[in-house]
Amino acid sequence: MSKEKSAHYVDNNKFYQEISKWKKEWDEAVANDEPTPQCTNYLGECFVKISNHLAYKSNFVNYTFRDEMILDGIENCLRYADRFNPEKSKNPFAYFTQITYYSFIRRIKKEARQTETAMNYLQSIDLQQLLDEVEGDSGSYEYLKWVQTQVDLNAKDKQNLNTVSDNKAPKRRPKYFDKEEELDI
């Protein structure tokens, strides 16, 4: 009995054959100054499968912007598909998984910068003054109070992080650097 392969499985041999065939067509089109061919549907499906399943890895599963990470992975695979060299490597799955992985990392860093910018903006606003101005109104402004506590917690965490990083222990040298007589120089 042979096992049937899952619909979520990327067959590396078939993927290699398809990407090699497409790359050959792409190289010929570039050499003849013709329009470059689009990626085939199979290649696109492989890129989607790679991005979707890499997003389930424990490194990436709990981010709220997972969909953006997946789309970035697919976009980068399409963008750099022409750079795969079938003569150099017979493992396109690994090549495109690495492309997707680093696109996920770039998205996480970008989102972190945006969050930091938003927190800096909220810290620059005098939320306490806003709260004092709206206290006289009959409405409940629990959300502004929650934002104020989040900004305060972020500032406190940032301060704690800075104090911890200042108190780093010096790196320990290996023992063999301390004893010159043990080295055969």
mmCIF file of C-alpha atoms in Angstrom:
data_model
loop_
_atom_site.group_PDB
_atom_site.id
_atom_site.type_symbol
_atom_site.label_atom_id
_atom_site.label_comp_id
_atom_site.label_asym_id
_atom_site.label_seq_id
_atom_site.Cartn_x
_atom_site.Cartn_y
_atom_site.Cartn_z
ATOM 1 C CA MET A 1 0.000 0.000 0.000
ATOM 2 C CA SER A 2 1.364 3.375 -0.929
ATOM 3 C CA LYS A 3 0.609 6.379 1.144
ATOM 4 C CA GLU A 4 -1.318 9.132 -0.549
ATOM 5 C CA LYS A 5 0.235 12.517 -0.177
ATOM 6 C CA SER A 6 -1.739 15.207 1.567
ATOM 7 C CA ALA A 7 -3.165 18.128 -0.366
ATOM 8 C CA HIS A 8 -1.012 20.327 1.872
ATOM 9 C CA TYR A 9 2.190 18.595 0.858
ATOM 10 C CA VAL A 10 4.695 20.179 -1.518
ATOM 11 C CA ASP A 11 6.396 17.483 -3.589
ATOM 12 C CA ASN A 12 9.953 18.759 -3.842
ATOM 13 C CA ASN A 13 10.783 16.730 -6.968
ATOM 14 C CA LYS A 14 7.761 17.965 -8.898
ATOM 15 C CA PHE A 15 8.359 21.483 -7.557
ATOM 16 C CA TYR A 16 11.958 21.296 -8.805
ATOM 17 C CA GLN A 17 10.862 20.132 -12.254
ATOM 18 C CA GLU A 18 8.265 22.898 -12.574
ATOM 19 C CA ILE A 19 10.539 25.674 -11.319
ATOM 20 C CA SER A 20 13.350 24.445 -13.622
ATOM 21 C CA LYS A 21 11.020 24.473 -16.621
ATOM 22 C CA TRP A 22 9.694 27.933 -15.742
ATOM 23 C CA LYS A 23 13.193 29.287 -15.077
ATOM 24 C CA LYS A 24 14.368 28.026 -18.470
ATOM 25 C CA GLU A 25 11.451 29.819 -20.170
ATOM 26 C CA TRP A 26 12.197 32.936 -18.119
ATOM 27 C CA ASP A 27 15.886 32.937 -19.081
ATOM 28 C CA GLU A 28 15.003 32.518 -22.775
ATOM 29 C CA ALA A 29 12.516 35.389 -22.607
ATOM 30 C CA VAL A 30 15.077 37.679 -20.977
ATOM 31 C CA ALA A 31 17.733 36.722 -23.522
ATOM 32 C CA ASN A 32 15.357 37.472 -26.421
ATOM 33 C CA ASP A 33 14.029 40.724 -24.908
ATOM 34 C CA GLU A 34 10.521 39.262 -24.733
ATOM 35 C CA PRO A 35 8.034 39.656 -21.892
ATOM 36 C CA THR A 36 8.848 37.306 -19.037
ATOM 37 C CA PRO A 37 6.392 34.457 -18.363
ATOM 38 C CA GLN A 38 4.183 34.442 -15.298
ATOM 39 C CA CYS A 39 4.614 31.798 -12.640
ATOM 40 C CA THR A 40 2.462 28.759 -13.249
ATOM 41 C CA ASN A 41 -0.515 27.925 -11.084
ATOM 42 C CA TYR A 42 1.375 24.997 -9.580
ATOM 43 C CA LEU A 43 4.259 27.246 -8.506
ATOM 44 C CA GLY A 44 1.781 29.695 -6.990
ATOM 45 C CA GLU A 45 0.094 26.862 -5.085
ATOM 46 C CA CYS A 46 3.464 25.756 -3.754
ATOM 47 C CA PHE A 47 4.260 29.291 -2.567
ATOM 48 C CA VAL A 48 0.875 29.507 -0.850
ATOM 49 C CA LYS A 49 1.368 26.120 0.843
ATOM 50 C CA ILE A 50 4.858 27.020 2.027
ATOM 51 C CA SER A 51 3.710 30.357 3.466
ATOM 52 C CA ASN A 52 0.569 28.967 5.091
ATOM 53 C CA HIS A 53 2.323 26.095 6.787
ATOM 54 C CA LEU A 54 5.316 28.102 7.905
ATOM 55 C CA ALA A 55 2.843 30.444 9.622
ATOM 56 C CA TYR A 56 1.725 27.509 11.807
ATOM 57 C CA LYS A 57 5.219 27.136 13.197
ATOM 58 C CA SER A 58 5.404 28.043 16.885
ATOM 59 C CA ASN A 59 7.530 31.117 16.100
ATOM 60 C CA PHE A 60 4.726 32.752 14.129
ATOM 61 C CA VAL A 61 1.410 31.253 15.223
ATOM 62 C CA ASN A 62 0.257 33.823 17.790
ATOM 63 C CA TYR A 63 0.720 37.055 15.871
ATOM 64 C CA THR A 64 -2.401 39.056 15.069
ATOM 65 C CA PHE A 65 -0.945 40.037 11.698
ATOM 66 C CA ARG A 66 -0.401 36.453 10.526
ATOM 67 C CA ASP A 67 -2.333 37.057 7.317
ATOM 68 C CA GLU A 68 -0.020 39.911 6.385
ATOM 69 C CA MET A 69 2.977 37.681 7.078
ATOM 70 C CA ILE A 70 1.575 34.989 4.771
ATOM 71 C CA LEU A 71 0.913 37.514 2.019
ATOM 72 C CA ASP A 72 4.415 38.950 2.398
ATOM 73 C CA GLY A 73 5.847 35.432 2.092
ATOM 74 C CA ILE A 74 3.920 34.736 -1.104
ATOM 75 C CA GLU A 75 4.856 38.124 -2.540
ATOM 76 C CA ASN A 76 8.557 37.610 -1.824
ATOM 77 C CA CYS A 77 8.493 34.111 -3.333
ATOM 78 C CA LEU A 78 6.982 35.535 -6.513
ATOM 79 C CA ARG A 79 9.409 38.429 -6.525
ATOM 80 C CA TYR A 80 12.516 36.264 -6.159
ATOM 81 C CA ALA A 81 11.409 33.167 -8.093
ATOM 82 C CA ASP A 82 13.580 34.204 -11.028
ATOM 83 C CA ARG A 83 16.683 34.107 -8.826
ATOM 84 C CA PHE A 84 16.433 30.402 -8.086
ATOM 85 C CA ASN A 85 19.237 28.593 -9.863
ATOM 86 C CA PRO A 86 18.320 24.955 -10.690
ATOM 87 C CA GLU A 87 21.941 24.201 -11.540
ATOM 88 C CA LYS A 88 23.094 25.237 -8.099
ATOM 89 C CA SER A 89 20.425 23.582 -5.967
ATOM 90 C CA LYS A 90 17.891 20.844 -6.405
ATOM 91 C CA ASN A 91 15.913 21.900 -3.336
ATOM 92 C CA PRO A 92 13.529 24.734 -4.234
ATOM 93 C CA PHE A 93 11.404 23.974 -1.180
ATOM 94 C CA ALA A 94 14.245 24.991 1.148
ATOM 95 C CA TYR A 95 15.063 28.058 -0.950
ATOM 96 C CA PHE A 96 11.515 29.413 -0.892
ATOM 97 C CA THR A 97 10.991 28.438 2.740
ATOM 98 C CA GLN A 98 13.981 30.608 3.652
ATOM 99 C CA ILE A 99 12.609 33.478 1.583
ATOM 100 C CA THR A 100 9.273 33.144 3.369
ATOM 101 C CA TYR A 101 10.901 32.840 6.793
ATOM 102 C CA TYR A 102 12.856 36.067 6.374
ATOM 103 C CA SER A 103 9.806 37.874 5.010
ATOM 104 C CA PHE A 104 7.968 36.857 8.204
ATOM 105 C CA ILE A 105 10.826 38.239 10.296
ATOM 106 C CA ARG A 106 10.760 41.523 8.357
ATOM 107 C CA ARG A 107 6.982 41.820 8.896
ATOM 108 C CA ILE A 108 7.365 41.221 12.645
ATOM 109 C CA LYS A 109 10.037 43.922 12.867
ATOM 110 C CA LYS A 110 7.899 46.316 10.828
ATOM 111 C CA GLU A 111 4.886 45.745 13.082
ATOM 112 C CA ALA A 112 7.070 46.214 16.167
ATOM 113 C CA ARG A 113 8.291 49.567 14.811
ATOM 114 C CA GLN A 114 4.713 50.644 14.115
ATOM 115 C CA THR A 115 3.638 49.653 17.611
ATOM 116 C CA GLU A 116 6.579 51.548 19.079
ATOM 117 C CA THR A 117 5.669 54.625 17.030
ATOM 118 C CA ALA A 118 2.066 54.430 18.219
ATOM 119 C CA MET A 119 3.181 54.122 21.845
ATOM 120 C CA ASN A 120 5.556 57.069 21.478
ATOM 121 C CA TYR A 121 2.705 59.116 20.028
ATOM 122 C CA LEU A 122 0.384 58.151 22.856
ATOM 123 C CA GLN A 123 3.070 59.045 25.380
ATOM 124 C CA SER A 124 3.467 62.468 23.779
ATOM 125 C CA ILE A 125 -0.255 63.155 24.178
ATOM 126 C CA ASP A 126 -1.278 64.315 27.605
ATOM 127 C CA LEU A 127 -3.956 61.690 28.222
ATOM 128 C CA GLN A 128 -4.435 62.860 31.789
ATOM 129 C CA GLN A 129 -5.494 66.283 30.520
ATOM 130 C CA LEU A 130 -7.951 64.624 28.128
ATOM 131 C CA LEU A 131 -9.343 62.526 30.958
ATOM 132 C CA ASP A 132 -9.748 65.610 33.165
ATOM 133 C CA GLU A 133 -11.557 67.474 30.379
ATOM 134 C CA VAL A 134 -14.047 64.704 29.705
ATOM 135 C CA GLU A 135 -14.718 63.772 33.360
ATOM 136 C CA GLY A 136 -17.423 66.416 33.520
ATOM 137 C CA ASP A 137 -19.362 64.789 30.663
ATOM 138 C CA SER A 138 -22.008 62.216 31.453
ATOM 139 C CA GLY A 139 -20.414 59.475 29.269
ATOM 140 C CA SER A 140 -18.059 56.773 30.460
ATOM 141 C CA TYR A 141 -14.506 57.038 29.165
ATOM 142 C CA GLU A 142 -13.114 53.725 30.320
ATOM 143 C CA TYR A 143 -11.258 53.254 27.044
ATOM 144 C CA LEU A 144 -9.140 56.383 27.579
ATOM 145 C CA LYS A 145 -8.332 55.181 31.080
ATOM 146 C CA TRP A 146 -7.332 51.784 29.689
ATOM 147 C CA VAL A 147 -5.092 53.467 27.080
ATOM 148 C CA GLN A 148 -3.484 55.522 29.850
ATOM 149 C CA THR A 149 -2.690 52.385 31.876
ATOM 150 C CA GLN A 150 -1.264 50.656 28.770
ATOM 151 C CA VAL A 151 0.981 53.627 28.027
ATOM 152 C CA ASP A 152 2.158 53.704 31.635
ATOM 153 C CA LEU A 153 2.884 49.965 31.603
ATOM 154 C CA ASN A 154 4.800 50.309 28.329
ATOM 155 C CA ALA A 155 6.909 53.151 29.731
ATOM 156 C CA LYS A 156 7.590 51.114 32.875
ATOM 157 C CA ASP A 157 8.561 48.030 30.849
ATOM 158 C CA LYS A 158 10.859 50.120 28.653
ATOM 159 C CA GLN A 159 12.528 51.609 31.732
ATOM 160 C CA ASN A 160 12.975 48.138 33.287
ATOM 161 C CA LEU A 161 14.446 46.831 30.030
ATOM 162 C CA ASN A 162 16.950 49.685 29.897
ATOM 163 C CA THR A 163 18.071 49.110 33.493
ATOM 164 C CA VAL A 164 18.456 45.362 32.933
ATOM 165 C CA SER A 165 20.521 45.851 29.777
ATOM 166 C CA ASP A 166 22.829 48.292 31.606
ATOM 167 C CA ASN A 167 23.640 45.684 34.277
ATOM 168 C CA LYS A 168 24.931 43.006 31.919
ATOM 169 C CA ALA A 169 27.452 40.637 33.384
ATOM 170 C CA PRO A 170 30.784 40.706 31.596
ATOM 171 C CA LYS A 171 31.355 37.862 29.188
ATOM 172 C CA ARG A 172 33.446 35.103 30.625
ATOM 173 C CA ARG A 173 36.576 34.182 28.784
ATOM 174 C CA PRO A 174 37.296 30.526 28.152
ATOM 175 C CA LYS A 175 39.652 28.974 30.693
ATOM 176 C CA TYR A 176 42.298 28.167 28.128
ATOM 177 C CA PHE A 177 42.885 31.899 27.493
ATOM 178 C CA ASP A 178 43.916 32.334 31.114
ATOM 179 C CA LYS A 179 46.577 29.637 31.093
ATOM 180 C CA GLU A 180 49.210 30.305 28.488
ATOM 181 C CA GLU A 181 51.362 27.352 29.481
ATOM 182 C CA GLU A 182 48.659 24.902 28.389
ATOM 183 C CA LEU A 183 48.698 26.256 24.840
ATOM 184 C CA ASP A 184 51.129 24.750 22.383
ATOM 185 C CA ILE A 185 52.349 27.842 20.557
#
